Short mmCIF file of C-alpha atoms and ligand atoms in Angstrom, two decimals:
data_model
loop_
_atom_site.label_atom_id
_atom_site.label_comp_id
_atom_site.label_asym_id
_atom_site.label_seq_id
_atom_site.Cartn_x
_atom_site.Cartn_y
_atom_site.Cartn_z
CA MET A 125 60.32 101.32 92.20
CA ILE A 126 59.04 98.35 90.24
CA LYS A 127 56.33 96.16 91.72
CA THR A 128 57.45 92.57 91.09
CA LYS A 129 55.52 89.32 91.41
CA ALA A 130 57.56 86.36 92.63
CA TYR A 131 57.58 83.08 94.54
CA ALA A 132 59.25 83.05 97.93
CA ALA A 133 59.87 80.88 100.97
CA GLN A 134 58.86 82.78 104.10
CA THR A 135 60.70 80.42 106.48
CA ALA A 136 63.00 77.41 106.14
CA ALA A 137 60.02 75.16 106.82
CA SER A 138 57.48 76.78 104.50
CA LEU A 139 56.65 75.89 100.93
CA LEU A 140 57.37 78.48 98.25
CA ALA A 141 54.29 80.63 97.59
CA PRO A 142 53.30 83.81 95.73
CA TYR A 143 55.00 86.97 97.04
CA GLU A 144 55.28 90.55 95.85
CA PHE A 145 58.13 93.02 96.42
CA GLN A 146 59.69 96.16 94.92
CA ARG A 147 62.77 96.23 92.68
CA ARG A 148 64.79 99.42 92.39
CA ALA A 149 64.15 101.44 89.24
CA PRO A 150 67.14 101.12 86.86
CA GLY A 151 69.97 103.53 87.71
CA ALA A 152 72.37 105.00 85.15
CA ASP A 153 74.46 101.81 84.96
CA ASP A 154 71.59 99.30 85.29
CA VAL A 155 69.84 96.95 82.92
CA GLN A 156 66.26 95.84 83.57
CA ILE A 157 65.40 92.38 82.28
CA GLU A 158 61.96 90.85 81.88
CA ILE A 159 62.63 87.31 83.11
CA LEU A 160 61.32 84.72 80.67
CA TYR A 161 62.86 81.54 82.12
CA CYS A 162 64.75 80.57 85.25
CA GLY A 163 66.52 77.27 85.92
CA VAL A 164 66.09 75.43 89.22
CA CYS A 165 69.45 74.72 90.87
CA HIS A 166 69.91 72.42 93.85
CA SER A 167 71.43 75.46 95.60
CA ASP A 168 67.96 77.09 95.43
CA LEU A 169 66.61 74.20 97.50
CA HIS A 170 69.56 74.24 99.97
CA THR A 171 69.02 78.00 100.48
CA ALA A 172 65.20 78.12 100.58
CA ARG A 173 65.20 75.38 103.21
CA GLY A 174 67.94 77.06 105.25
CA GLU A 175 70.20 74.00 104.88
CA TRP A 176 73.38 76.10 104.56
CA LYS A 177 72.28 78.33 107.49
CA GLY A 178 72.38 82.09 106.98
CA THR A 179 69.31 82.33 104.72
CA GLN A 180 67.58 85.69 104.94
CA PHE A 181 63.78 85.34 104.61
CA PRO A 182 61.68 85.90 102.66
CA CYS A 183 63.85 84.07 100.13
CA VAL A 184 63.21 84.38 96.37
CA PRO A 185 65.63 81.86 94.80
CA GLY A 186 66.76 81.58 91.18
CA HIS A 187 70.16 82.28 89.62
CA GLU A 188 69.83 80.81 86.16
CA ILE A 189 68.02 83.77 84.67
CA VAL A 190 67.37 84.55 81.00
CA GLY A 191 65.08 87.12 79.45
CA ARG A 192 64.79 90.28 77.44
CA VAL A 193 66.13 93.73 78.20
CA VAL A 194 63.20 96.11 78.72
CA ALA A 195 65.01 99.22 80.01
CA VAL A 196 68.58 100.51 80.28
CA GLY A 197 70.12 103.37 82.27
CA SER A 198 71.66 106.44 80.63
CA GLN A 199 75.23 105.11 80.86
CA VAL A 200 74.57 101.58 79.67
CA ASP A 201 76.57 100.85 76.52
CA LYS A 202 76.69 97.03 76.45
CA PHE A 203 72.95 96.34 76.12
CA LYS A 204 69.95 97.84 74.42
CA VAL A 205 66.23 97.33 74.81
CA GLY A 206 65.17 94.11 73.08
CA ASP A 207 68.45 92.23 73.61
CA LEU A 208 68.40 88.72 75.06
CA ALA A 209 70.34 88.68 78.32
CA GLY A 210 71.25 86.43 81.23
CA VAL A 211 72.09 86.77 84.91
CA GLY A 212 73.88 84.06 86.88
CA CYS A 213 74.77 83.68 90.55
CA MET A 214 76.24 87.14 91.21
CA VAL A 215 74.95 90.69 90.76
CA ASP A 216 77.87 92.64 92.26
CA SER A 217 81.31 92.44 93.88
CA CYS A 218 83.74 94.97 95.36
CA GLY A 219 85.43 95.55 91.99
CA HIS A 220 88.86 96.47 93.40
CA CYS A 221 90.34 93.44 95.20
CA HIS A 222 92.86 91.08 93.59
CA SER A 223 90.19 88.52 92.59
CA CYS A 224 87.91 91.13 91.01
CA ALA A 225 90.89 92.59 89.12
CA GLU A 226 91.57 89.10 87.76
CA GLY A 227 87.95 88.72 86.61
CA GLU A 228 87.25 86.16 89.33
CA GLU A 229 84.48 88.05 91.08
CA GLN A 230 83.18 84.84 92.65
CA TYR A 231 86.27 84.89 94.87
CA CYS A 232 85.90 88.60 95.71
CA GLU A 233 87.88 89.19 98.90
CA ASN A 234 85.13 91.44 100.22
CA GLY A 235 82.36 89.00 99.30
CA PHE A 236 80.37 89.10 96.08
CA THR A 237 76.64 89.90 96.19
CA GLY A 238 74.59 86.82 95.38
CA THR A 239 71.70 87.14 92.96
CA TYR A 240 69.56 85.99 95.87
CA ASN A 241 70.30 85.86 99.58
CA GLY A 242 72.91 88.59 99.04
CA PRO A 243 73.48 89.20 102.79
CA MET A 244 75.55 86.04 102.99
CA PHE A 245 78.41 88.59 103.14
CA GLY A 246 76.45 91.57 104.53
CA GLY A 247 74.24 94.19 102.89
CA GLU A 248 70.60 94.17 101.87
CA ASN A 249 68.75 91.03 100.90
CA THR A 250 68.60 90.28 97.18
CA TYR A 251 65.80 88.50 95.34
CA GLY A 252 66.44 86.06 92.51
CA GLY A 253 64.89 84.80 89.33
CA TYR A 254 61.65 83.20 90.51
CA SER A 255 60.21 86.61 89.66
CA GLN A 256 58.96 88.72 86.74
CA THR A 257 61.83 91.14 86.36
CA ILE A 258 65.31 91.96 87.67
CA VAL A 259 67.52 95.06 87.68
CA VAL A 260 71.28 94.43 87.53
CA LYS A 261 74.33 96.58 86.79
CA GLN A 262 75.49 95.99 83.25
CA SER A 263 78.87 94.48 84.12
CA PHE A 264 77.07 91.50 85.73
CA VAL A 265 74.71 90.90 82.80
CA LEU A 266 75.60 88.35 80.11
CA HIS A 267 74.93 88.39 76.38
CA ILE A 268 72.99 85.42 74.99
CA ARG A 269 73.99 84.54 71.44
CA HIS A 270 71.98 81.34 71.09
CA ALA A 271 68.86 81.29 68.90
CA GLU A 272 65.87 82.73 70.73
CA ALA A 273 64.04 79.40 70.36
CA ASP A 274 66.67 77.81 72.64
CA LEU A 275 66.36 80.42 75.36
CA ALA A 276 64.78 78.22 78.05
CA SER A 277 67.49 75.58 77.58
CA VAL A 278 70.20 78.24 77.86
CA ALA A 279 69.10 79.28 81.38
CA PRO A 280 70.91 76.43 83.19
CA LEU A 281 74.20 77.43 81.60
CA LEU A 282 74.23 80.46 83.92
CA CYS A 283 75.00 78.25 86.94
CA ALA A 284 75.22 74.54 86.06
CA GLY A 285 77.19 75.39 82.89
CA ILE A 286 79.72 77.79 84.38
CA THR A 287 80.21 75.75 87.57
CA THR A 288 81.46 72.80 85.55
CA TRP A 289 83.16 74.82 82.78
CA SER A 290 85.37 76.74 85.22
CA PRO A 291 87.10 73.72 86.83
CA LEU A 292 87.37 71.94 83.46
CA ARG A 293 89.29 74.96 82.16
CA HIS A 294 91.25 75.60 85.35
CA TRP A 295 92.56 72.03 85.55
CA GLY A 296 93.19 71.80 81.81
CA ALA A 297 90.60 69.36 80.45
CA GLY A 298 91.11 68.64 76.77
CA PRO A 299 92.48 66.07 74.34
CA GLY A 300 94.61 63.39 76.00
CA LYS A 301 93.11 63.99 79.46
CA GLN A 302 90.93 61.56 81.42
CA VAL A 303 88.11 63.41 83.18
CA GLY A 304 85.46 61.93 85.48
CA ILE A 305 82.14 63.60 86.31
CA VAL A 306 80.38 62.34 89.45
CA GLY A 307 76.56 62.60 89.52
CA LEU A 308 74.23 63.06 86.56
CA GLY A 309 72.05 65.92 87.73
CA GLY A 310 71.91 69.54 86.57
CA LEU A 311 75.62 70.24 87.04
CA GLY A 312 76.76 66.76 86.05
CA HIS A 313 74.95 66.64 82.73
CA MET A 314 76.45 70.00 81.76
CA GLY A 315 79.87 68.75 82.89
CA VAL A 316 79.54 65.74 80.59
CA LYS A 317 78.46 67.86 77.61
CA LEU A 318 81.16 70.51 78.11
CA ALA A 319 84.00 68.07 78.77
CA HIS A 320 83.01 66.11 75.67
CA ALA A 321 82.94 69.30 73.57
CA MET A 322 86.44 70.19 74.85
CA GLY A 323 87.68 66.93 73.34
CA THR A 324 88.55 65.25 76.62
CA HIS A 325 87.82 61.58 77.41
CA VAL A 326 84.80 61.63 79.76
CA THR A 327 83.69 59.05 82.29
CA LEU A 328 80.38 59.57 84.06
CA PHE A 329 79.92 58.14 87.56
CA THR A 330 76.30 57.64 88.51
CA THR A 331 74.45 55.90 91.32
CA SER A 332 71.45 55.46 89.00
CA PRO A 333 71.78 52.46 86.63
CA GLY A 334 68.80 53.89 84.71
CA LYS A 335 70.95 56.85 83.59
CA VAL A 336 73.69 54.83 81.85
CA GLU A 337 72.29 55.19 78.33
CA ASP A 338 71.55 58.89 78.85
CA GLY A 339 75.11 59.43 80.03
CA LYS A 340 76.40 58.08 76.73
CA ARG A 341 73.89 60.10 74.72
CA LEU A 342 75.04 63.26 76.50
CA GLY A 343 78.66 62.62 75.53
CA ALA A 344 80.25 60.28 78.08
CA ASP A 345 82.78 57.88 76.55
CA ARG A 346 82.28 55.57 79.50
CA VAL A 347 79.67 55.27 82.26
CA CYS A 348 80.54 53.68 85.60
CA VAL A 349 77.83 52.75 88.09
CA SER A 350 79.60 53.93 91.23
CA THR A 351 77.73 51.55 93.55
CA ASP A 352 79.31 48.56 91.75
CA PRO A 353 82.71 47.86 93.40
CA ALA A 354 83.99 45.88 90.37
CA GLN A 355 83.34 48.76 87.95
CA MET A 356 85.04 51.19 90.36
CA ALA A 357 88.07 48.94 90.95
CA ALA A 358 88.67 48.68 87.21
CA LEU A 359 89.29 52.45 87.07
CA ALA A 360 91.88 52.76 89.89
CA ASN A 361 94.71 55.30 89.21
CA HIS A 362 93.07 56.42 86.01
CA PHE A 363 91.98 60.06 86.08
CA ASP A 364 93.68 63.44 85.70
CA LEU A 365 90.60 65.25 87.00
CA ILE A 366 87.34 64.30 88.68
CA ILE A 367 84.57 66.86 89.15
CA ASN A 368 82.27 65.80 91.96
CA THR A 369 78.78 67.36 91.74
CA VAL A 370 77.04 65.24 94.38
CA ALA A 371 74.68 67.18 96.65
CA ALA A 372 74.90 64.75 99.60
CA PRO A 373 77.71 63.59 101.94
CA HIS A 374 79.45 60.44 100.71
CA ASN A 375 82.72 58.51 100.82
CA LEU A 376 85.27 60.59 98.88
CA ASP A 377 87.94 57.88 99.13
CA ALA A 378 86.04 55.78 96.62
CA PHE A 379 86.82 58.47 94.00
CA LEU A 380 90.22 59.72 95.24
CA GLY A 381 91.59 56.24 94.62
CA LEU A 382 90.69 56.59 90.94
CA LEU A 383 93.03 59.57 90.45
CA LYS A 384 96.42 58.98 88.85
CA LEU A 385 99.66 60.52 90.15
CA ASP A 386 99.10 64.27 90.69
CA GLY A 387 95.41 63.94 89.81
CA THR A 388 92.81 66.27 91.35
CA MET A 389 89.26 65.78 92.49
CA THR A 390 87.44 69.08 92.76
CA LEU A 391 84.24 69.33 94.77
CA VAL A 392 81.50 71.50 93.34
CA GLY A 393 78.59 69.76 95.08
CA ALA A 394 77.91 71.51 98.38
CA PRO A 395 76.02 69.22 100.77
CA ALA A 396 74.48 70.67 103.92
CA GLU A 397 76.43 68.20 106.09
CA PRO A 398 80.18 67.53 105.67
CA HIS A 399 81.61 64.53 103.84
CA PRO A 400 83.40 61.97 106.01
CA SER A 401 87.08 63.04 106.03
CA PRO A 402 89.08 61.19 103.37
CA GLY A 403 92.02 58.94 104.29
CA VAL A 404 95.42 60.66 104.27
CA PHE A 405 97.22 57.77 102.55
CA ASN A 406 94.93 57.95 99.57
CA LEU A 407 96.25 61.47 99.00
CA ILE A 408 99.94 61.22 99.89
CA PHE A 409 100.81 58.02 98.07
CA LYS A 410 99.98 59.49 94.68
CA ARG A 411 100.40 63.21 95.52
CA ARG A 412 96.70 63.61 94.81
CA SER A 413 94.78 66.82 95.46
CA LEU A 414 91.31 67.38 96.83
CA ALA A 415 90.06 70.81 95.73
CA GLY A 416 86.94 72.93 95.43
CA SER A 417 85.60 75.37 92.86
CA LEU A 418 82.92 78.06 92.99
CA ILE A 419 80.85 78.97 89.91
CA GLY A 420 83.05 81.15 87.61
CA GLY A 421 83.83 84.80 86.88
CA ILE A 422 81.75 87.03 84.61
CA ARG A 423 84.27 87.08 81.75
CA GLU A 424 84.57 83.30 81.95
CA THR A 425 80.78 82.93 82.01
CA GLN A 426 80.52 84.94 78.79
CA GLU A 427 83.25 82.76 77.22
CA MET A 428 81.32 79.64 78.21
CA LEU A 429 78.03 81.03 76.82
CA ASP A 430 79.72 81.95 73.53
CA PHE A 431 81.39 78.54 73.29
CA CYS A 432 78.01 76.87 73.86
CA ALA A 433 76.32 79.08 71.24
CA GLU A 434 79.04 78.22 68.75
CA HIS A 435 78.89 74.48 69.47
CA GLY A 436 75.10 74.23 69.79
CA ILE A 437 75.25 73.24 73.46
CA VAL A 438 72.22 73.74 75.71
CA SER A 439 70.83 72.00 78.78
CA ASP A 440 68.36 69.11 78.69
CA ILE A 441 65.36 70.58 80.46
CA GLU A 442 61.88 69.88 81.75
CA MET A 443 59.85 73.08 81.59
CA ILE A 444 57.56 73.68 84.55
CA PRO A 445 54.99 76.30 85.61
CA MET A 446 55.88 78.42 88.64
CA ASP A 447 53.35 76.73 90.91
CA TYR A 448 55.06 73.34 90.32
CA ILE A 449 58.21 74.44 92.17
CA ASN A 450 57.56 72.61 95.46
CA THR A 451 56.94 69.34 93.59
CA ALA A 452 60.06 70.02 91.51
CA TYR A 453 62.14 70.29 94.71
CA GLU A 454 60.82 66.94 95.96
CA ARG A 455 61.61 65.30 92.62
CA MET A 456 65.12 66.82 92.64
CA LEU A 457 65.73 65.15 96.01
CA LYS A 458 64.78 61.81 94.44
CA ASN A 459 67.24 62.36 91.53
CA ASP A 460 64.17 62.47 89.31
CA VAL A 461 64.99 65.30 86.89
CA LYS A 462 66.30 65.09 83.32
CA TYR A 463 68.29 67.12 83.78
CA ARG A 464 67.19 70.58 84.85
CA PHE A 465 63.80 72.03 85.71
CA VAL A 466 63.29 75.42 84.09
CA ILE A 467 60.45 77.69 85.19
CA ASP A 468 58.37 79.42 82.52
CA LEU A 469 57.85 82.81 84.19
CA ALA A 470 54.87 83.56 81.92
CA THR A 471 52.98 81.25 84.31
CA LEU A 472 53.54 83.63 87.23
CA GLY A 473 50.48 85.57 86.09
P1 NAP B 731 71.05 67.75 91.24
O1 NAP B 731 70.48 68.10 89.93
O2 NAP B 731 70.16 67.34 92.36
O3 NAP B 731 72.15 66.61 90.96
C1 NAP B 731 72.91 66.00 91.96
C2 NAP B 731 73.24 64.55 91.49
O4 NAP B 731 74.08 63.95 92.49
C3 NAP B 731 72.04 63.64 91.40
O5 NAP B 731 71.36 63.72 90.19
C4 NAP B 731 72.65 62.26 91.62
O6 NAP B 731 73.20 61.79 90.39
C5 NAP B 731 73.80 62.56 92.54
N1 NAP B 731 73.43 62.24 93.94
C6 NAP B 731 72.45 62.81 94.67
N2 NAP B 731 72.41 62.27 95.91
C7 NAP B 731 73.41 61.39 95.96
C8 NAP B 731 73.91 60.54 96.98
N3 NAP B 731 73.34 60.49 98.21
N4 NAP B 731 74.98 59.77 96.70
C9 NAP B 731 75.54 59.81 95.48
N5 NAP B 731 75.09 60.59 94.47
C10 NAP B 731 74.05 61.36 94.72
O7 NAP B 731 71.89 68.97 91.84
P2 NAP B 731 72.69 70.12 91.06
O8 NAP B 731 71.79 71.28 90.83
O9 NAP B 731 73.46 69.52 89.95
O10 NAP B 731 73.68 70.60 92.22
C11 NAP B 731 74.62 69.68 92.77
C12 NAP B 731 75.31 70.31 93.97
O11 NAP B 731 76.17 71.35 93.52
C13 NAP B 731 74.39 70.97 95.00
O12 NAP B 731 74.90 70.70 96.29
C14 NAP B 731 74.50 72.44 94.68
O13 NAP B 731 74.21 73.27 95.78
C15 NAP B 731 75.94 72.53 94.31
N6 NAP B 731 76.33 73.70 93.51
C16 NAP B 731 77.57 74.20 93.68
C17 NAP B 731 78.02 75.25 92.92
C18 NAP B 731 79.42 75.75 93.07
O14 NAP B 731 79.69 76.89 92.66
N7 NAP B 731 80.33 74.98 93.59
C19 NAP B 731 77.16 75.82 91.97
C20 NAP B 731 75.90 75.28 91.79
C21 NAP B 731 75.49 74.20 92.55
P3 NAP B 731 73.15 60.23 89.98
O15 NAP B 731 71.71 59.85 89.97
O16 NAP B 731 73.77 60.22 88.63
O17 NAP B 731 73.97 59.48 90.99
ZN1 ZN B 732 73.22 77.15 91.04
#
């Protein structure tokens, strides 16, 4: 067993604080990674505070993990000691259902194992990346091909990157397509960068007028302040695809009306309380679809990481020490992060 220092929430109401637990020693098919950096996803906050129900405590969040391989099991052939490696939102799945066979482990019919709070679908609790080290079977570990100097900024690709990449690919973003991204937070800023790199025309929707210039710098061709009815009305019937990353309930009709015939809005934001139900006519009159999308499969995550390495794409981050995490959560709730907090695990001590 490996004694591991971490930060955990002991209850939904408690702040995150130092915690120590044991990781399993690497088995034949396992890779052990010394965690160097871990991104802070809004899902960490939802889970640590029990907002989605079903949180198993103590809860050690963190699923945007990057670091260095420090040990490998006897049957590991994809990694060697010293490699840079990443772990995203999943550490296992059943491996034999239709979704797993298709490389879409996130839709595993028997429930994938989350990197933290694994018992969402049964089984033992799992502890995430707000910790010194992690042991994961090799098929759920990703290769990092970016320069080592970029490592901290690569961490958010493991969730924010893949969660926006997957729907952009699934719904065919690319040249000639009009794509909207709603919300300029961790997911949204990666959505803007990735959609831009795919050659699609990107419109950012933000509630924060102070983010307009940043939106353009990140790659948006157009920025619409979504609280301004005139700017919204000008974009009616305009979009092939809208990816909605907002972490709070809001009026979906305001965005559905911006889709063209057969357009789709896919929800990736996962608020604790439901959105008000959208109007039926907004959907049926233009055969519009309202959809959802969950992270992405392992193969697809590797494709996204390789694409980002090739195109020089990383996240815009603010590096924080581990003991800043509770302040970071409060700032995230105020939309005050540009655009992802990343924990430097060397500060765990
Ligand atoms: P984040 O960094 O907090 O960004 C969310 C953004 O939404 C904010 O920056 C803000 O952008 C906008 N926003 C927040 N409150 C709003 C409100 N009341 N009305 C309108 N806009 C609001 O969060 P994140 O880490 O990107 O995560 C976003 C959501 O996605 C979370 O619910 C998270 O759990 C979920 N998530 C889902 C998946 C998946 O697989 N589907 C994966 C990861 C995360 P502006 O200031 O630009 O308006
Ligand atoms: Zn996440």
